[in-house]
Each structure stands twice: as structure tokens, then as C-alpha cells.
């Protein structure tokens, strides 16, 4: 079976760990591909930082910091302290020493003229990840957040400044995905979607993780044209975010923080959207009738990914819903 997952950072990583585990229990050969958001990427201290790709790579490699939720386990921060002393980089954005190794390697390959997808291939070759990671695009696409100051003037700041420095406390009035209009899907992305047996939208932020992937010209078209069922997992449980700042992002684009509103944002494939199926948590079971009426298959199942077992069970529910969609079609 070939599974292609559109994914952001931590939610994407947990889901991919579960899918890898679940596929190991299924007979036969399987290919797991993640098409990963690059909108969080930034230039810091002359280095190209790719947080979502790295979160997923480190988690699948088993070298991630599970407490902090980003970066490497057993990390030290000596270099970052030096950079701060020299006033280089963002003092509120800590680059761990081990993590810096990846940033230096990536940036040196980019400076040689290699595309990001090749840098990702080289970085991920270090560990047996059990999944292929593809950046959504090799082109530089960055999410910037439009915030309103007290006097009402608007300005745009990099997504990392809004999230890490201000902890999303500055009211966002919109998002710019800079570079997106002229970006192209990275090599292999369209094929991974077209050749998949199941396409999955991971329970990642719909506005700043999955949205920027679907916004690369050609990717939404590829998902809509896929012969495989497209199944999404709600990142919202009981009207609240599981982690991160999706609530603030959804509010900024005028969408309610609820499992059915996010389903509506993606939309049913039958009506111009991308979804054939949608999983909500059991606490949101009352929403299923409305979502089904909008034209997609929907199930209420446990969505909390607490450990590899619950993540694998969720991945199993995705495969089961995809099977139902395929049989119904
Ligand atoms: O809260 C933080 N998140 C940090 N993150 C996490 C990350 O910025 C965000 O949580 C994600 O981009 C949102 O998905 C880093 C990620 C990297 O790949 C590299 C460095 C950092 C540094 C920080 C940091 O200093 N503080």
C-alpha cells in the first residue's frame, strides 16, 4: 500500500509514527511518503531552518526532544549563546548545537545550488525512517503574519516571530504565504499524490501547515485529481486545539475552532474541495450528521495520539475510512 500524508510539524510527526507502526502490522509491502510544510522555514544567522521537516525527521529517527516538542534530545545551546552575544540571529529562537549540524549541512548544500529536496534526501538518509520525506516545494515559501498594532496600523512579521517570540499573543489579522504564487511542487510530490492508495491530511494546523502545502500551485489540483480516497483527521477536538495555535490562526481567517468548520474549510471533493472522508473525535460525534450532509464520509473515533499505540490505532481508522470510501465509490 502507498500512503501519502500532507503534514506539518508535531501533529504530522505523531501521525506518521502511528502510520509507520500500523503499516508494519499490515501484510505486504508499503510505502509511506510525507509531503511536508515549508511555510515555517526561515533564514536565521545565515542558515536555512526547516522546522516541520526537522520535527518529522527527528521524530521518525527517534532522536527528537519529546518534552520540548522540537529539536534534538540531549541538546546543548552553546553556539546559540555565542550568536546571541554577537547579536546574530533571533535571540528568542534557540538553535541547539546538534540541530545546528543539520542547518549547516542543509545550508551548505543549498549554497552549492542543490534543491531543498536533495538536502532533505541527504539528511534523512542518515536514519532508517521508514518513510520518505518530501518538502512541499523546493522554492522558498514563508508564512508571514499580519498583525495589528494598538494604534491600528498593520505590519507583517515572520510566522516564527509571531509564534515563538510573541506566543501568538499579537492578534493576527491575516497570513501571507510569501513566494507561494510562483512556487512549484518539489520533485516527486505530484507523483506521490497521484500514485497513492490513500492520501491523508494529517491532524496539523489547517491554516499554517496543511494550508500552505495545498496552496502551492498544482498540489490542490493533484489531490483533487487523485484516484485514491482523501481522508483527513481533525486537529480540533471538542472545540479546542490539541496543541499549537490553530485556534488563533482559524480566528484570523474567520473560521470557527471546531471539527466541522475545519472540514468545511477543506471542503468535500464532490463540491470543489479536497476531502472524501473526515475523522472527528468521539466527543464531537454530534457533528457527524452535519459533516456527512456536506458530502463526505465521517466517523467519530478516538483522536488523541498519546503514544505509539493510540497513534497507530488512529492510523488504522484512517485506513478503514479510506477503504469504506473506496468501496462506496
Ligand atoms: O518555542 C520555540 N520553538 C522553537 N522551534 C519550534 C518551531 O519554531 C515551531 O514550534 C514550529 O515552527 C511550529 O510548528 C524551533 C524549531 C527549529 O526547527 C529550530 C529552532 C527552534 C527554536 C524554537 C525556540 O527557540 N522556541
XYZ file of C-alpha atoms and ligand atoms in Angstrom:
355
model
C 0.000 0.000 0.000
C 1.190 3.524 -0.789
C 0.170 6.153 1.739
C 0.879 9.838 1.143
C 0.406 12.204 4.076
C 0.293 16.003 3.856
C 1.807 17.035 7.169
C 3.028 19.842 9.394
C 5.399 19.514 12.373
C 4.473 17.876 15.674
C 0.938 16.665 14.800
C 2.267 15.396 11.484
C 5.179 13.621 13.172
C 2.973 11.842 15.705
C 0.569 10.754 12.996
C 3.400 9.464 10.778
C 4.856 7.484 13.680
C 1.419 5.893 14.115
C 1.033 5.173 10.400
C 4.505 3.614 10.242
C 3.578 1.396 13.199
C 0.194 0.497 11.685
C 1.690 -0.365 8.283
C 4.215 -2.652 9.971
C 1.200 -4.708 11.133
C -0.348 -4.905 7.642
C 0.819 -7.729 5.385
C 2.658 -6.786 2.193
C 4.976 -4.010 1.086
C 4.170 -0.429 1.978
C 5.445 2.993 1.038
C 4.858 5.898 3.385
C 5.506 9.369 1.963
C 5.142 12.666 3.797
C 4.683 15.892 1.850
C 5.832 18.408 4.432
C 5.032 22.082 5.013
C 7.865 24.522 4.374
C 5.940 27.677 5.329
C 7.566 27.776 8.797
C 11.034 27.909 7.204
C 13.282 30.883 7.878
C 16.762 32.287 7.381
C 18.357 32.658 10.824
C 22.030 33.583 11.331
C 22.666 32.880 7.654
C 21.236 29.360 7.909
C 18.103 27.908 6.350
C 15.925 26.455 9.113
C 13.145 23.986 8.187
C 11.239 23.295 11.442
C 8.483 20.986 10.183
C 10.797 18.819 8.066
C 13.192 18.570 11.003
C 10.493 17.794 13.588
C 9.304 14.907 11.421
C 12.815 13.695 10.567
C 13.929 13.724 14.232
C 10.704 12.049 15.442
C 10.889 9.234 12.872
C 14.590 8.812 13.669
C 13.781 8.663 17.408
C 16.226 11.468 18.237
C 13.663 14.213 18.931
C 13.159 16.125 22.169
C 9.758 14.780 23.209
C 9.445 17.136 26.191
C 10.095 20.422 24.400
C 8.362 19.258 21.231
C 11.031 20.496 18.815
C 14.720 19.914 18.146
C 17.025 17.086 19.239
C 17.030 15.163 22.516
C 20.069 15.720 24.757
C 20.664 19.106 23.197
C 23.081 21.844 24.347
C 22.905 25.502 23.338
C 26.459 26.832 23.492
C 26.624 28.083 19.914
C 23.272 29.842 20.195
C 24.503 31.671 23.318
C 27.579 32.850 21.377
C 25.432 34.054 18.479
C 23.226 35.996 20.903
C 26.326 37.593 22.471
C 27.286 38.811 18.997
C 23.774 39.975 18.194
C 23.427 37.485 15.336
C 20.147 35.676 14.650
C 16.970 35.852 16.696
C 17.752 35.842 20.457
C 14.302 34.359 21.167
C 14.873 31.482 18.725
C 17.303 28.930 20.107
C 19.292 26.796 17.702
C 20.587 23.730 19.524
C 24.160 22.609 18.865
C 23.173 19.204 17.431
C 20.345 20.788 15.460
C 22.808 23.338 14.068
C 24.679 20.461 12.426
C 21.624 19.794 10.261
C 21.167 23.508 9.496
C 24.813 23.910 8.463
C 24.728 20.778 6.274
C 21.448 21.842 4.638
C 22.620 25.403 4.035
C 25.950 24.295 2.590
C 24.141 22.043 0.081
C 21.705 24.846 -0.792
C 24.665 27.191 -1.322
C 26.178 24.610 -3.700
C 22.984 25.062 -5.701
C 21.264 21.826 -4.726
C 17.493 21.942 -4.195
C 15.950 21.582 -0.737
C 14.517 18.173 -1.716
C 18.066 16.860 -2.275
C 19.191 18.309 1.060
C 16.244 16.543 2.725
C 17.113 13.282 0.956
C 20.712 13.536 2.208
C 19.756 14.488 5.766
C 17.131 11.746 6.091
C 19.446 9.066 4.607
C 21.240 9.065 7.966
C 18.466 7.102 9.707
C 16.102 4.273 8.685
C 12.989 6.452 8.943
C 10.514 4.039 7.356
C 9.100 6.974 5.393
C 10.150 9.248 2.545
C 10.072 12.960 3.335
C 9.404 15.431 0.551
C 9.307 19.180 1.071
C 6.088 20.529 -0.466
C 8.275 22.752 -2.632
C 11.939 23.463 -3.329
C 11.117 27.143 -3.732
C 11.307 29.487 -0.757
C 7.823 29.947 0.637
C 7.467 31.594 4.052
C 4.413 32.315 6.140
C 4.215 35.882 7.420
C 1.546 37.030 9.842
C -0.211 40.384 9.517
C -0.675 41.819 12.989
C -2.422 44.995 14.084
C -0.621 47.337 16.482
C -2.504 49.203 19.230
C -2.850 52.289 17.005
C -4.476 50.131 14.327
C -1.541 50.084 11.917
C -0.846 46.712 10.363
C 2.533 45.124 9.790
C 3.730 41.682 8.819
C 6.123 39.590 10.889
C 7.599 36.177 10.166
C 5.462 33.302 11.428
C 8.251 32.262 13.852
C 8.334 35.748 15.372
C 4.565 35.646 15.890
C 4.549 32.125 17.325
C 7.835 31.755 19.197
C 8.601 35.344 20.212
C 5.049 36.558 20.871
C 3.424 33.157 21.560
C 0.642 34.196 19.138
C -0.449 36.911 21.616
C -0.426 39.637 18.924
C -3.847 39.479 17.249
C -3.372 38.144 13.748
C -5.468 39.712 11.023
C -4.252 37.532 8.175
C -1.483 35.407 6.710
C 0.798 35.917 3.723
C 2.431 32.907 2.142
C 5.309 34.735 0.544
C 6.669 33.140 -2.607
C 3.738 30.723 -2.876
C 2.288 32.097 -6.097
C 5.361 31.236 -8.163
C 6.347 28.069 -6.241
C 6.203 24.628 -7.834
C 5.672 21.280 -6.115
C 9.009 19.618 -5.298
C 10.035 16.657 -7.482
C 8.008 13.590 -6.582
C 5.176 15.420 -4.810
C 2.601 15.250 -7.594
C 3.548 11.618 -8.307
C 3.305 10.667 -4.614
C -0.255 12.026 -4.576
C -1.261 10.574 -7.962
C 0.174 7.103 -7.244
C -1.087 6.812 -3.652
C -3.630 4.254 -2.482
C -4.650 6.648 0.297
C -3.992 10.380 0.621
C -4.170 11.742 4.187
C -4.417 15.260 5.581
C -2.645 14.891 8.940
C -4.105 16.485 12.091
C -1.881 19.521 11.553
C -2.748 23.218 11.574
C -5.086 23.776 8.608
C -4.024 27.429 8.173
C -0.231 27.440 8.579
C 0.688 23.754 7.993
C -1.642 21.911 5.603
C -2.972 25.127 4.009
C 0.451 26.254 2.738
C 1.035 22.798 1.200
C -2.330 22.845 -0.593
C -1.620 26.447 -1.626
C 1.420 25.525 -3.758
C 0.079 25.784 -7.318
C -0.532 22.258 -8.579
C -0.862 20.478 -5.220
C -4.583 21.028 -4.586
C -5.156 20.087 -8.231
C -3.153 16.878 -7.717
C -5.136 15.997 -4.577
C -8.443 16.681 -6.328
C -7.357 14.513 -9.266
C -6.048 11.641 -7.104
C -7.628 8.259 -7.789
C -7.148 7.367 -4.104
C -9.552 8.308 -1.299
C -8.520 11.510 0.501
C -9.088 11.275 4.258
C -8.398 13.992 6.817
C -8.037 13.933 10.587
C -9.420 16.841 12.594
C -6.775 18.824 14.505
C -9.609 20.192 16.660
C -11.127 18.138 19.479
C -14.168 19.368 21.387
C -13.774 22.906 20.022
C -10.158 23.268 21.147
C -6.726 22.794 19.618
C -4.799 19.698 20.578
C -1.558 21.733 20.587
C -0.173 24.832 18.914
C -2.020 27.920 17.739
C -4.593 26.707 15.220
C -7.370 28.489 17.157
C -5.693 31.883 16.697
C -4.985 31.072 13.033
C -8.560 29.979 12.346
C -9.951 33.086 14.096
C -7.742 35.276 11.893
C -9.320 33.833 8.737
C -12.847 33.905 10.201
C -13.266 30.160 10.726
C -14.636 28.716 13.975
C -12.392 26.424 16.024
C -14.436 23.272 15.534
C -14.008 19.923 13.781
C -16.879 20.644 11.383
C -15.679 24.146 10.486
C -12.239 22.749 9.555
C -13.944 20.040 7.453
C -15.828 22.857 5.733
C -12.594 24.782 5.173
C -11.070 21.828 3.292
C -14.419 21.011 1.708
C -15.786 17.806 0.199
C -14.086 16.726 -3.024
C -17.538 16.272 -4.575
C -18.145 20.023 -4.148
C -14.807 21.516 -5.183
C -12.828 20.714 -2.024
C -10.248 18.026 -1.279
C -11.842 15.594 1.217
C -13.685 12.309 0.745
C -13.564 11.383 4.420
C -13.069 13.129 7.782
C -12.322 11.759 11.217
C -13.518 13.632 14.282
C -13.030 12.712 17.922
C -15.705 10.813 19.814
C -16.526 13.956 21.821
C -17.546 15.556 18.506
C -19.887 12.702 17.499
C -22.819 15.138 17.408
C -21.156 16.950 14.492
C -21.009 13.907 12.214
C -24.524 14.231 10.759
C -23.876 17.785 9.558
C -20.483 16.881 8.119
C -21.948 13.831 6.331
C -24.695 16.050 4.879
C -21.993 18.275 3.364
C -20.922 15.324 1.213
C -18.109 13.416 2.916
C -17.839 10.161 4.845
C -17.286 10.840 8.536
C -16.553 8.779 11.637
C -16.132 9.704 15.305
C -13.130 7.812 16.738
C -10.511 8.446 19.460
C -8.163 11.112 18.010
C -5.761 11.724 20.912
C -2.305 10.464 19.944
C -0.843 9.800 23.406
C 1.684 7.137 22.465
C 2.631 4.892 19.517
C -0.339 2.590 20.226
C -3.023 5.311 20.132
C -1.340 6.886 17.079
C -1.290 3.510 15.304
C -4.956 2.932 16.193
C -5.811 6.323 14.661
C -3.837 5.436 11.510
C -5.870 2.206 11.370
C -9.092 4.260 11.491
C -7.819 6.371 8.578
C -7.151 3.237 6.519
C -10.578 1.812 7.454
C -12.382 5.016 6.425
C -10.392 5.106 3.160
C -11.459 1.510 2.488
C -15.127 2.443 3.097
C -14.846 5.431 0.765
C -13.238 3.252 -1.924
C -15.961 0.600 -1.598
C -18.743 3.206 -1.686
C -17.261 4.837 -4.807
O 9.212 27.678 21.098
C 10.218 27.566 20.417
N 10.172 26.805 19.304
C 11.279 26.646 18.542
N 11.223 25.829 17.439
C 9.944 25.189 17.097
C 9.208 25.816 15.909
O 9.600 27.080 15.627
C 7.672 25.894 15.959
O 7.094 25.269 17.033
C 7.104 25.371 14.689
O 7.592 26.010 13.543
C 5.573 25.413 14.661
O 5.198 24.256 14.059
C 12.379 25.602 16.673
C 12.360 24.730 15.578
C 13.519 24.509 14.857
O 13.486 23.651 13.808
C 14.718 25.146 15.194
C 14.757 26.009 16.268
C 13.589 26.252 17.012
C 13.632 27.120 18.115
C 12.488 27.308 18.885
C 12.508 28.141 20.060
O 13.508 28.752 20.422
N 11.363 28.239 20.780
